[in-house]
Coordinates of C-alpha atoms in Angstrom, one line a residue:
M586 CA 0.0 0.0 0.0
N587 CA 2.9 2.4 0.8
K588 CA 4.4 1.8 -2.6
R589 CA 1.1 2.6 -4.3
I590 CA 0.7 5.9 -2.3
L591 CA 4.4 6.7 -3.0
S592 CA 3.8 6.0 -6.7
L593 CA 0.7 8.2 -6.9
A594 CA 2.5 11.0 -5.0
L595 CA 5.4 10.8 -7.4
I596 CA 3.0 10.9 -10.4
G597 CA 1.3 13.9 -8.8
V598 CA 4.6 15.7 -8.3
L599 CA 5.6 15.0 -12.0
I600 CA 2.3 16.3 -13.3
A601 CA 2.6 19.4 -11.1
I602 CA 6.1 20.1 -12.4
F603 CA 4.9 19.6 -16.0
L604 CA 2.0 22.0 -15.5
V605 CA 4.2 24.7 -13.8
N606 CA 6.7 24.5 -16.7
F607 CA 3.9 24.6 -19.3
V608 CA 2.3 27.6 -17.7
R609 CA 5.7 29.4 -17.4
H610 CA 6.4 28.7 -21.1
Q611 CA 3.1 30.1 -22.1
Q612 CA 3.7 33.3 -20.0
D613 CA 7.2 33.7 -21.5
Q614 CA 5.8 33.4 -25.0
K615 CA 3.1 36.1 -24.2
E616 CA 5.8 38.4 -22.7
K617 CA 8.0 37.9 -25.8
E618 CA 5.1 38.7 -28.1
A619 CA 4.1 41.7 -26.1
A620 CA 7.8 43.0 -26.0
A621 CA 8.0 42.5 -29.8
Q622 CA 4.8 44.4 -30.3
L623 CA 5.9 47.2 -28.1
A624 CA 9.2 47.5 -29.9
S625 CA 7.6 47.6 -33.3
E626 CA 5.1 50.3 -32.1
S627 CA 7.8 52.4 -30.5
M628 CA 9.9 52.4 -33.6
D629 CA 7.0 53.7 -35.7
L630 CA 6.9 57.5 -35.2
S631 CA 4.7 58.2 -38.2
D632 CA 1.7 58.9 -36.0
V633 CA 3.7 61.3 -33.7
E634 CA 2.3 64.8 -33.9
K635 CA 4.5 67.6 -35.0
G636 CA 4.4 70.5 -32.6
L637 CA 5.8 72.1 -29.5
S638 CA 4.3 70.2 -26.7
K639 CA 5.5 67.2 -24.7
G640 CA 5.2 64.1 -26.9
D641 CA 5.4 66.1 -30.2
Q642 CA 8.1 66.0 -32.8
P643 CA 9.6 69.5 -33.0
P644 CA 9.9 71.4 -36.2
D645 CA 13.1 70.5 -38.1
F646 CA 15.4 73.4 -39.1
T647 CA 18.8 74.1 -40.6
L648 CA 20.9 76.9 -39.2
T649 CA 24.5 78.0 -39.5
T650 CA 26.9 78.0 -36.5
L651 CA 29.2 80.8 -35.6
E652 CA 31.9 78.8 -37.4
G653 CA 29.9 78.7 -40.6
K654 CA 28.9 75.0 -40.3
E655 CA 25.3 74.1 -41.3
V656 CA 23.5 72.2 -38.6
R657 CA 20.1 70.4 -39.0
L658 CA 18.2 69.4 -35.9
S659 CA 17.1 66.0 -37.4
D660 CA 20.8 65.1 -37.8
Y661 CA 20.8 64.6 -34.0
K662 CA 18.1 61.9 -33.9
G663 CA 19.5 59.1 -31.8
Q664 CA 21.0 61.6 -29.3
K665 CA 19.4 63.6 -26.5
V666 CA 19.3 67.3 -27.3
I667 CA 19.0 70.4 -25.2
L668 CA 17.7 73.0 -27.6
N669 CA 18.1 76.4 -26.1
F670 CA 16.9 79.8 -27.5
W671 CA 18.7 82.8 -26.1
A672 CA 20.0 86.4 -26.8
T673 CA 23.1 88.2 -25.6
W674 CA 21.2 91.1 -24.0
C675 CA 19.0 88.8 -21.9
P676 CA 20.1 88.7 -18.1
P677 CA 18.6 85.2 -17.4
C678 CA 20.4 83.9 -20.5
K679 CA 23.7 85.4 -19.2
A680 CA 23.0 83.6 -15.8
E681 CA 22.2 80.3 -17.5
M682 CA 25.1 80.0 -20.0
P683 CA 27.9 79.2 -17.4
H684 CA 25.6 76.3 -16.1
M685 CA 25.1 75.1 -19.7
E686 CA 28.9 75.1 -20.4
E687 CA 29.6 73.3 -17.1
Y688 CA 27.0 70.7 -18.0
Y689 CA 28.4 70.3 -21.5
Q690 CA 31.9 69.8 -20.2
E691 CA 31.0 67.4 -17.4
E692 CA 28.0 65.4 -18.8
P693 CA 28.3 64.0 -22.2
N694 CA 24.8 62.6 -22.1
A695 CA 23.2 65.2 -24.4
E696 CA 24.1 67.6 -27.2
I697 CA 23.4 71.3 -26.6
L698 CA 22.3 73.4 -29.5
A699 CA 22.1 77.1 -28.5
V700 CA 20.0 79.1 -31.0
N701 CA 21.0 82.7 -30.8
L702 CA 18.0 84.9 -31.8
T703 CA 20.3 86.9 -33.9
S704 CA 17.5 88.9 -35.5
Q705 CA 16.8 90.4 -32.0
E706 CA 20.5 91.3 -31.3
H707 CA 21.2 95.1 -31.2
V708 CA 24.9 94.9 -32.0
D709 CA 26.6 93.2 -34.9
G710 CA 28.9 90.4 -33.7
A711 CA 27.3 90.3 -30.3
A712 CA 26.9 86.5 -30.3
Q713 CA 30.6 85.9 -31.1
K714 CA 31.7 88.4 -28.4
F715 CA 29.3 86.7 -25.9
V716 CA 30.6 83.2 -26.8
D717 CA 34.2 84.3 -26.5
G718 CA 33.6 86.1 -23.2
Y719 CA 31.8 83.1 -21.6
K720 CA 34.2 80.6 -23.2
I721 CA 31.2 78.6 -24.7
T722 CA 32.3 75.4 -26.5
F723 CA 28.9 73.9 -27.5
P724 CA 27.4 74.7 -30.9
V725 CA 25.9 78.2 -31.2
L726 CA 23.4 78.5 -34.1
L727 CA 22.4 81.8 -35.6
D728 CA 18.7 82.4 -36.3
E729 CA 19.5 85.5 -38.4
D730 CA 16.0 86.0 -39.9
G731 CA 14.0 84.9 -36.8
A732 CA 12.3 82.0 -38.7
V733 CA 13.3 79.3 -36.3
G734 CA 12.3 81.4 -33.3
D735 CA 9.0 82.0 -34.9
A736 CA 8.5 78.3 -35.8
Y737 CA 9.1 77.5 -32.1
S738 CA 6.8 80.4 -30.9
I739 CA 9.6 81.9 -28.8
I740 CA 8.4 84.8 -26.7
T741 CA 10.2 84.3 -23.4
I742 CA 13.9 83.8 -23.4
P743 CA 15.6 81.7 -22.5
T744 CA 13.3 78.9 -23.6
T745 CA 14.7 75.3 -23.7
F746 CA 13.3 72.2 -25.3
M747 CA 14.5 68.8 -24.0
I748 CA 14.4 66.4 -26.9
D749 CA 14.9 62.6 -26.4
S750 CA 16.9 60.3 -28.6
K751 CA 13.8 59.5 -30.6
G752 CA 13.4 63.1 -31.5
I753 CA 10.4 63.7 -29.3
I754 CA 10.0 66.7 -27.0
Q755 CA 10.0 65.7 -23.3
H756 CA 10.2 69.1 -21.6
K757 CA 9.8 72.7 -22.4
I758 CA 11.4 75.1 -19.9
L759 CA 10.7 78.8 -19.8
G760 CA 13.4 80.7 -18.0
P761 CA 16.9 79.8 -16.9
M762 CA 18.1 76.4 -15.8
N763 CA 21.0 75.3 -13.7
Q764 CA 23.4 72.4 -14.2
E765 CA 21.5 70.1 -11.8
M766 CA 18.1 70.7 -13.6
M767 CA 19.7 69.9 -16.9
K768 CA 21.2 66.7 -15.5
E769 CA 18.0 65.5 -13.9
M770 CA 15.9 66.2 -17.0
V771 CA 18.3 64.6 -19.4
E772 CA 18.7 61.5 -17.2
G773 CA 14.9 61.1 -17.1
M774 CA 14.7 60.9 -21.0
N775 CA 15.4 57.9 -23.2

């Protein structure tokens, strides 16, 4: 009788092991399918709105740097971008720039593109003098006719857009930022 009970118990344990493995396999399959579906959906940005709000794809543009190099925003897709609009006569911009330079030197997690609203400058060459005086090393782009500032509806300066590696706006900041704010926001983006 003991052998029969032991045999039935052994068969029960084997069936339980089989069922557990079967259920786990089914769950793994469902998780893999869900992950594959999510990956394929996240790669398709065709349904992303173009605009200036969180979750939108920002307007693309091409501007020239102080050094004469053409820069296109969409060329930075795959990288996190801090897109900053500023002017030399703006006191909050003057306060923010040293923090941006420190961030740029110490945190290689994002590219900084600083768009000088050149059409609003009062003195020729003001942007170059500002960059030299503050020892700015990140790219400074010149919006000479104001078209990019208009496309981004820039009224308050500085205004900064935090754009993730997929080219999607994650944050819009009105006013100056410090290095710690930049670091936290960039780390929170994909």
